[in-house]
PDB file of C-alpha atoms in Angstrom:
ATOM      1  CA  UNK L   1      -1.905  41.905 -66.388  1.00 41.00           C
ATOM      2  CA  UNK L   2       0.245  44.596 -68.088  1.00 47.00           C
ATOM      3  CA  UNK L   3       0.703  45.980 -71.312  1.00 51.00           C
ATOM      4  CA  UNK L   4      -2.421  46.322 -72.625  1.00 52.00           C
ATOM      5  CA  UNK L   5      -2.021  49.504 -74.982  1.00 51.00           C
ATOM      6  CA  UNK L   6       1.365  48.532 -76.604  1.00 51.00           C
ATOM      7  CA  UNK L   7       3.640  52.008 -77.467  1.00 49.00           C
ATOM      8  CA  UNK L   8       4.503  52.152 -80.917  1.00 48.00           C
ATOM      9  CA  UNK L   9       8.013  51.276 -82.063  1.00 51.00           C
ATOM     10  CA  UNK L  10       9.625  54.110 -83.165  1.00 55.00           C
ATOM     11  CA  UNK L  11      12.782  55.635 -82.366  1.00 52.00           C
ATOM     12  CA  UNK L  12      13.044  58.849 -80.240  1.00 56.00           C
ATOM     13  CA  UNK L  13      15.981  60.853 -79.389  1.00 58.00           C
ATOM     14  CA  UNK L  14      17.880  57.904 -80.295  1.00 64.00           C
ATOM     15  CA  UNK L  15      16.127  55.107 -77.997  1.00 75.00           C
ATOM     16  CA  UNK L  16      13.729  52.581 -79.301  1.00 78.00           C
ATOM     17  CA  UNK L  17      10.097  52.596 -77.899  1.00 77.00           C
ATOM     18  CA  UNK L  18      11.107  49.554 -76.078  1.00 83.00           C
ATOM     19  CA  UNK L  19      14.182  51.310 -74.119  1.00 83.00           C
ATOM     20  CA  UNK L  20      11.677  54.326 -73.298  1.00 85.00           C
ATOM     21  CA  UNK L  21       9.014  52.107 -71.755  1.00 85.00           C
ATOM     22  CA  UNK L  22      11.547  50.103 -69.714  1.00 90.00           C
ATOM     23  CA  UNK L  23      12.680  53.510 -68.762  1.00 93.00           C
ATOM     24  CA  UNK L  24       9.056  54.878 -67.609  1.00 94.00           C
ATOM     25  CA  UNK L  25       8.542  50.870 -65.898  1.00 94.00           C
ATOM     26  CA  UNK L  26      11.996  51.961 -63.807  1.00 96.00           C
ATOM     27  CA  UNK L  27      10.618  55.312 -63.376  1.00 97.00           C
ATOM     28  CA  UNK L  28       6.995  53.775 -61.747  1.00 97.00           C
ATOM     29  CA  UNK L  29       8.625  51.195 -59.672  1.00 98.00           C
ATOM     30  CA  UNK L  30      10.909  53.933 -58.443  1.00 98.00           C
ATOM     31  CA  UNK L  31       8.126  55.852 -57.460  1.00 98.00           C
ATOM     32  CA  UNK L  32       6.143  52.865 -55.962  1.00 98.00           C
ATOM     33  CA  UNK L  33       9.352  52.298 -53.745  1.00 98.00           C
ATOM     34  CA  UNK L  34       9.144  55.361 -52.476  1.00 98.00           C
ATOM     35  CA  UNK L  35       5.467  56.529 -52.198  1.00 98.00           C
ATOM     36  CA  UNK L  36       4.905  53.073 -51.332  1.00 97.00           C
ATOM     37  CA  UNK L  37       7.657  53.023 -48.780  1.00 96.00           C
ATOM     38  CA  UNK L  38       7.025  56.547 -47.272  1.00 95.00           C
ATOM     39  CA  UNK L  39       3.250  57.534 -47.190  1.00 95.00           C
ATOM     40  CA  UNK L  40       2.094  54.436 -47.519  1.00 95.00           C
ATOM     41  CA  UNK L  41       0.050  52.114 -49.965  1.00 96.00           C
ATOM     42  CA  UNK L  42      -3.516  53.000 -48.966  1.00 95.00           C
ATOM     43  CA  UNK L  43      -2.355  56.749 -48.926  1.00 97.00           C
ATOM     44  CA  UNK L  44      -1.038  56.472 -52.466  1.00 97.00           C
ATOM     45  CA  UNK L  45      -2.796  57.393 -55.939  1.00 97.00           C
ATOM     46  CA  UNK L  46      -1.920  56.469 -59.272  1.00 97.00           C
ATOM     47  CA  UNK L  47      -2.618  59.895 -60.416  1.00 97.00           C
ATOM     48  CA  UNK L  48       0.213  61.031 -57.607  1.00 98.00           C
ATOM     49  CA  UNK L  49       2.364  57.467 -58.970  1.00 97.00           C
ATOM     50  CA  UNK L  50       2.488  58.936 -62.319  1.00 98.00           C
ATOM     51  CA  UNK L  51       3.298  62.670 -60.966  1.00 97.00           C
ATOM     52  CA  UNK L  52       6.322  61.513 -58.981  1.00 97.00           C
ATOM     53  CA  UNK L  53       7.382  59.153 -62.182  1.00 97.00           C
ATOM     54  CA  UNK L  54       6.753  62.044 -64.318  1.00 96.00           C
ATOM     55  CA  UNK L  55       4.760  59.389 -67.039  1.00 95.00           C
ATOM     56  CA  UNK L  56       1.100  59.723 -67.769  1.00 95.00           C
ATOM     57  CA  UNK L  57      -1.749  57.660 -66.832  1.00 95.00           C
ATOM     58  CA  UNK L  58      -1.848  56.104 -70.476  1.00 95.00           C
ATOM     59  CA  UNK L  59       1.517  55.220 -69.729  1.00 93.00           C
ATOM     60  CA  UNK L  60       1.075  53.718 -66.084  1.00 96.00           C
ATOM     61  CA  UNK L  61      -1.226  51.195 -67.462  1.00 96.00           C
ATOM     62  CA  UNK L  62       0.810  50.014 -70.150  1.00 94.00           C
ATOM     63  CA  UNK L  63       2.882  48.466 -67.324  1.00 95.00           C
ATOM     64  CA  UNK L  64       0.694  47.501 -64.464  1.00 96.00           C
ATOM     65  CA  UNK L  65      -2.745  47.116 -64.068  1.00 94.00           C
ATOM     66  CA  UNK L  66      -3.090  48.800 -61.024  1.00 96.00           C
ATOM     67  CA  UNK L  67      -1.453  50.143 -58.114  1.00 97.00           C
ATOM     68  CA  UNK L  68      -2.029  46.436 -56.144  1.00 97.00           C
ATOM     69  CA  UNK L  69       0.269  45.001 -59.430  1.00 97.00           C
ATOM     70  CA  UNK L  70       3.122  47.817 -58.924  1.00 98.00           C
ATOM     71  CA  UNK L  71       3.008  46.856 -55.072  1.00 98.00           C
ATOM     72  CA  UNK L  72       2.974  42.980 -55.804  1.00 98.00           C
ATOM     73  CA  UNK L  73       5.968  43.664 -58.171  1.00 97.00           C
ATOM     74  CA  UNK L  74       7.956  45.541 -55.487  1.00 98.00           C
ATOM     75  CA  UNK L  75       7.069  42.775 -53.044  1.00 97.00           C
ATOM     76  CA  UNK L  76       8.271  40.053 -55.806  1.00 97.00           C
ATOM     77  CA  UNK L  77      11.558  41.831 -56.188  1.00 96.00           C
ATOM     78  CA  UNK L  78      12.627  42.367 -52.093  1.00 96.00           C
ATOM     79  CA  UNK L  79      11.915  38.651 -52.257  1.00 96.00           C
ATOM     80  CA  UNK L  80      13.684  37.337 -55.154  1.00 97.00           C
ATOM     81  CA  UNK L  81      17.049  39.782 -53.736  1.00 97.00           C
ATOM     82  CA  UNK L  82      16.736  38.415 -50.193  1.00 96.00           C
ATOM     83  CA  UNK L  83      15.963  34.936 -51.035  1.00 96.00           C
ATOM     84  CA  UNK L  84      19.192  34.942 -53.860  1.00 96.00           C
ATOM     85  CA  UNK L  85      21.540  36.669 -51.043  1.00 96.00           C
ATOM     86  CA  UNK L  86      20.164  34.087 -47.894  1.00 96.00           C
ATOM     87  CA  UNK L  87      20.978  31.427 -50.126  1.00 94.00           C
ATOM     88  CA  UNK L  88      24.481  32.903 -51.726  1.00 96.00           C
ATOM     89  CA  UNK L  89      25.652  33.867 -47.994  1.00 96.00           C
ATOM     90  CA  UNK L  90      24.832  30.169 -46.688  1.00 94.00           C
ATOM     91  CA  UNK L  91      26.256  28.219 -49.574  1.00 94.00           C
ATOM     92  CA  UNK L  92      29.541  30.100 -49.140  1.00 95.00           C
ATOM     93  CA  UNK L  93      29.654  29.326 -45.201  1.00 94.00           C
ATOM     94  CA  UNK L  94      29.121  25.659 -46.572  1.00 92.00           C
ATOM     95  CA  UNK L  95      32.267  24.537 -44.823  1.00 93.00           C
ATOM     96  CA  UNK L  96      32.204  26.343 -41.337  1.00 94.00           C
ATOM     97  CA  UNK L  97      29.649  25.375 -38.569  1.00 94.00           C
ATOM     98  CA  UNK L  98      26.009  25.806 -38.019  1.00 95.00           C
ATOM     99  CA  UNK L  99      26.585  29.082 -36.029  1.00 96.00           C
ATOM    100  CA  UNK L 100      28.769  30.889 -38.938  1.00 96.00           C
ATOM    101  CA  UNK L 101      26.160  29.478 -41.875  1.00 96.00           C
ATOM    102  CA  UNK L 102      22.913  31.024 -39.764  1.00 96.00           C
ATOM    103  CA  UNK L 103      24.862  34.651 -38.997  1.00 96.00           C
ATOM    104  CA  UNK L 104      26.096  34.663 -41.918  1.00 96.00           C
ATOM    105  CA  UNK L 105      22.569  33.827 -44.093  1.00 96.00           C
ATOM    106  CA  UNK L 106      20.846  36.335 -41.047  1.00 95.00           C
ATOM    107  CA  UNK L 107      23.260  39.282 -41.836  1.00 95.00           C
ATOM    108  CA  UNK L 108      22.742  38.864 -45.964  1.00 96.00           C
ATOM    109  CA  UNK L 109      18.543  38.986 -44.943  1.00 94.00           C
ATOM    110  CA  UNK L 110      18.813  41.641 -42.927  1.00 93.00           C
ATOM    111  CA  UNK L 111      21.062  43.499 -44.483  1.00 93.00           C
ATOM    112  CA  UNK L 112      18.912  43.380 -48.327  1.00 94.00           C
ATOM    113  CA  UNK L 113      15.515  43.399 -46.834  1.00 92.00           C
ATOM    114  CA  UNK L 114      16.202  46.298 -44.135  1.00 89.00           C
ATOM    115  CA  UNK L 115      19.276  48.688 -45.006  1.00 87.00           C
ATOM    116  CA  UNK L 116      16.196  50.537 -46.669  1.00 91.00           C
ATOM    117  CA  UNK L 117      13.325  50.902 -44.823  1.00 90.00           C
ATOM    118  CA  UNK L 118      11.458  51.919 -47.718  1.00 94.00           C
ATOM    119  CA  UNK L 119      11.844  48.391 -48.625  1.00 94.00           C
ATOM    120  CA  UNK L 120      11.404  46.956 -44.949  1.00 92.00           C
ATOM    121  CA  UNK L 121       8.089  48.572 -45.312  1.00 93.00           C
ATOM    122  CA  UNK L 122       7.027  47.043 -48.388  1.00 94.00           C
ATOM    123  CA  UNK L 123       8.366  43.463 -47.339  1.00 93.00           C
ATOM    124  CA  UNK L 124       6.851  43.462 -44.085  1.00 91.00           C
ATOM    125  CA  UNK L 125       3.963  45.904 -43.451  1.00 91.00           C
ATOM    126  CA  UNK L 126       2.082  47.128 -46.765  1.00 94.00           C
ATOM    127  CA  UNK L 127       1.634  44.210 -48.356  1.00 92.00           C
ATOM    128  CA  UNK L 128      -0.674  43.129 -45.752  1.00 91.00           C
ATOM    129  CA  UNK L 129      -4.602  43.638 -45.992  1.00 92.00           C
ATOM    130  CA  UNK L 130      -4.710  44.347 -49.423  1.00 94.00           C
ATOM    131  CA  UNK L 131      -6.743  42.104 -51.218  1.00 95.00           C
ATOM    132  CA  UNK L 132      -7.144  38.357 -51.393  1.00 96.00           C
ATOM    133  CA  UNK L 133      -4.843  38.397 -53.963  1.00 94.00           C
ATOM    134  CA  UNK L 134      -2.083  39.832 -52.956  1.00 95.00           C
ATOM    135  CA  UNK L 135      -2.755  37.835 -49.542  1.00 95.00           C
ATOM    136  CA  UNK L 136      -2.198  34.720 -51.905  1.00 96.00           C
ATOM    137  CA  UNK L 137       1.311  35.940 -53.525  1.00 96.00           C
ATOM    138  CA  UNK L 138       2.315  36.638 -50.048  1.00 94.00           C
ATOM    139  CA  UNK L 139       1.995  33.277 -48.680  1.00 95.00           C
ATOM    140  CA  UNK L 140       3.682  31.517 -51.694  1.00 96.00           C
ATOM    141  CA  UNK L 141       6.315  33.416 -50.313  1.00 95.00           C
ATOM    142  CA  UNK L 142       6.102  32.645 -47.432  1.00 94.00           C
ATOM    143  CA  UNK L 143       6.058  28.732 -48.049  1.00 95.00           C
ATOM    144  CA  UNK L 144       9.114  29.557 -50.422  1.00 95.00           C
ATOM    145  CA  UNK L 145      10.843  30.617 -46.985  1.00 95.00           C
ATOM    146  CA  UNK L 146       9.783  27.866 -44.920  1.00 96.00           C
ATOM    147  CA  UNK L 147      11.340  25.453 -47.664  1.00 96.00           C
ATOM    148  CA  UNK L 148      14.169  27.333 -47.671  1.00 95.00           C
ATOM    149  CA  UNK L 149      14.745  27.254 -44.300  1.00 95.00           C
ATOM    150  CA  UNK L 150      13.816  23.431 -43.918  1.00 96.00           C
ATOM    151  CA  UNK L 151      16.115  22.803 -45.904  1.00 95.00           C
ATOM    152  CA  UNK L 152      18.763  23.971 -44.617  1.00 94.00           C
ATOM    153  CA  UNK L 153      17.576  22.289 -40.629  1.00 96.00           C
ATOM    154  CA  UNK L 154      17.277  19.189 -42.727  1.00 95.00           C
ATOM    155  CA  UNK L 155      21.250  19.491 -43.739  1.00 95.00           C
ATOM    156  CA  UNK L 156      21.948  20.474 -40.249  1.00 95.00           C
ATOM    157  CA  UNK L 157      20.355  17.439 -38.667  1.00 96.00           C
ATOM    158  CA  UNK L 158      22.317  15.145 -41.362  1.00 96.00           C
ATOM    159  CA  UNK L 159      25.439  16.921 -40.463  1.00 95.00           C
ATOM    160  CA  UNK L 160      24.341  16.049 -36.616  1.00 95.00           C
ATOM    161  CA  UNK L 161      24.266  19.602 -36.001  1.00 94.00           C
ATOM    162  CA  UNK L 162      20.368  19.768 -34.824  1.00 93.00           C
ATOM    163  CA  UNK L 163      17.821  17.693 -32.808  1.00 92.00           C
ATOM    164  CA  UNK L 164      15.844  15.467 -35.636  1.00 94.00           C
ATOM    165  CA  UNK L 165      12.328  16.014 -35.192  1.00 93.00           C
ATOM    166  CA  UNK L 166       9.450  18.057 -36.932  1.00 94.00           C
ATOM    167  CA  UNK L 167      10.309  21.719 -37.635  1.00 94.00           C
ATOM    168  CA  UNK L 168       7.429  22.591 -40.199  1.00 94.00           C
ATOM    169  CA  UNK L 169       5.733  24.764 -37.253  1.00 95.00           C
ATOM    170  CA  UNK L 170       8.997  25.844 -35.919  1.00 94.00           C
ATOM    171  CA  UNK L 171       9.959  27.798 -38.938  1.00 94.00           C
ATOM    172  CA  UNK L 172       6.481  29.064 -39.552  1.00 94.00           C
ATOM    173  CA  UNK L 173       7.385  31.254 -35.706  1.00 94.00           C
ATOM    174  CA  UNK L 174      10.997  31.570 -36.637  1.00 94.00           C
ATOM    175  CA  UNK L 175      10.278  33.594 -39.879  1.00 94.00           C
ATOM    176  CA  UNK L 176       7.663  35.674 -37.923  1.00 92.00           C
ATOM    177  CA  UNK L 177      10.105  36.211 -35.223  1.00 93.00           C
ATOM    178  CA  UNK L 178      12.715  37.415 -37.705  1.00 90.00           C
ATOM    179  CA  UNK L 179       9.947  39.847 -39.673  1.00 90.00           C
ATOM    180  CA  UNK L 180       8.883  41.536 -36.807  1.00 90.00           C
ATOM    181  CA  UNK L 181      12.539  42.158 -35.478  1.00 91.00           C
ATOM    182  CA  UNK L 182      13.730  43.434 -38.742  1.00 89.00           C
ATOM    183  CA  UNK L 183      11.304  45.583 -39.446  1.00 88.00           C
ATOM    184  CA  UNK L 184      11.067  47.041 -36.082  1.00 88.00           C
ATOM    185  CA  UNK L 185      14.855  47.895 -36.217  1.00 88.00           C
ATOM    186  CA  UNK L 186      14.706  49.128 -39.801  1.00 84.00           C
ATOM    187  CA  UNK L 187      11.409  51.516 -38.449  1.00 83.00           C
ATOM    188  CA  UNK L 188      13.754  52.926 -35.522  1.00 84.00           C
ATOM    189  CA  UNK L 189      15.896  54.135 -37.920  1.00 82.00           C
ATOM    190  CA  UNK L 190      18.008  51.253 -37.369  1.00 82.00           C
ATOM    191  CA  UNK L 191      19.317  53.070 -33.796  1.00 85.00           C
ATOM    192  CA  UNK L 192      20.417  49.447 -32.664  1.00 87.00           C
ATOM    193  CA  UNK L 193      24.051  47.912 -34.527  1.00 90.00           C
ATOM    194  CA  UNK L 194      23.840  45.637 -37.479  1.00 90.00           C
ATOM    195  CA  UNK L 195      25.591  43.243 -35.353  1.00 92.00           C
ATOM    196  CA  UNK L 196      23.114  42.930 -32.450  1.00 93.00           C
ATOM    197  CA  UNK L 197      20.451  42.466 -34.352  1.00 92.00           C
ATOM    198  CA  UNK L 198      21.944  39.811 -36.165  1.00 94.00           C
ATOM    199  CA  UNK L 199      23.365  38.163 -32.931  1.00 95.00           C
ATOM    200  CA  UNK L 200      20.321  37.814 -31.394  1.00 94.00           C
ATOM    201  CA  UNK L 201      18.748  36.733 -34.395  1.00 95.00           C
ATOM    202  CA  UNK L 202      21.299  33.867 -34.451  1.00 96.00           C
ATOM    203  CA  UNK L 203      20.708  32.801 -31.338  1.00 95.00           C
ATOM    204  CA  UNK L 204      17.020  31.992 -31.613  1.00 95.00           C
ATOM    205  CA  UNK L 205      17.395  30.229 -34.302  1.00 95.00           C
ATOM    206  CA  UNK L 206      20.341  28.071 -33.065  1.00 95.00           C
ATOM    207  CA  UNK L 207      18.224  27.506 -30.167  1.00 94.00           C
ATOM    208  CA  UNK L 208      15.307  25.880 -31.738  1.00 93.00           C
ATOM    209  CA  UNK L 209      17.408  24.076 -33.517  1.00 93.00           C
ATOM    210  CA  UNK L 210      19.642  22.474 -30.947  1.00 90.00           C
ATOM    211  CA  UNK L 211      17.543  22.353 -27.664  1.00 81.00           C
ATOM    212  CA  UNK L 212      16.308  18.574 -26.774  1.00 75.00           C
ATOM    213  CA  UNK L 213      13.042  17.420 -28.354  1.00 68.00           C
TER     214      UNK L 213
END
């Protein structure tokens, strides 16, 4: 829950209440990113939240109840970008084969969830062990991804592309295969290419997909 001690609405060096708060919400999730992203969740303090945001405490819970609802928001967001650019890059590669659609929706992950590894922490490491809570919104997500990607094995089977059988399990491996590589080559300072990554990436996945049941 947010918002519980509303700001008044008066106008301020010529910005309404309203364009001041979203301005200090910007500020905190700024700060979240990076504190977050950089020392850590467990390491971080609201009281050291609201320093680096320059915004009081008053302020800081006008927006989020806590720090485990700035972190959940950060988490929503890397989502909600990586999901929207998967699904843009694949739908674009709609006409080529199944090789260009899964480098091509790869790269567009990778690239969102990873150029940054402030948010390569958040997406794949800090979100982890919070509370059961936060456990919970992680998971949805998780299931989002698995229908995502079942989805698009189910058109690839139709198109004769892939072996038709059961891939529910499959993906479940597939997405923890691709979290663990792209965070550990965001946390090495991404010293391996773009394009390896990506590659190899690829080729897991197209070889789940098309190997014999």
């Amino acid at each position: 829950m947010s918002g519980r001690n509303p700001a008044p609405r008066r106008s301020y060096g010529g910005r309404s209440a309203e364009e001041r708060r979203a301005e200090r919400r910007g500020r905190l999730l700024a700060a979240g990113l990076e504190l977050f992203g950089t020392r850590g969740y467990a390491a971080t303090s609201i009281e050291r939240l609201c320093a680096t945001a320059s915004v009081s405490t008053r302020n800081f819970y006008e927006e989020f109840s806590g720090r485990e609802e700035l972190l959940t928001a950060l988490h929503r967001d890397i989502n909600e970008r990586a999901a929207e650019a998967l699904s843009g890059a694949y739908a674009e590669a709609a006409d080529a084969g199944l090789a260009a659609r899964v480098e091509r929706a790869v790269r567009a992950f990778i690239t969102v969830t990873a150029s940054d590894p402030r948010w390569a922490r958040i997406a794949f490491v800090e979100v982890i062990g919070v509370s059961a809570g936060l456990e919970r919104h992680r998971l949805t997500w998780r299931g989002r991804w698995e229908d995502t990607l079942l989805a698009m094995t189910r058109e690839a089977v139709d198109r004769g592309e892939a072996v038709d059988r059961d891939y529910r399990l499959t993906m479940i491996a597939v997405i923890g295969a691709v979290n663990s590589l792209v965070h550990h080559w965001s946390a090495r300072g991404q010293d391996i290419p773009l394009d390896d990554v990506t590659a190899e990436l690829t080729r897991l996945i197209l070889a789940v997909l098309t190997q014999p049941d």
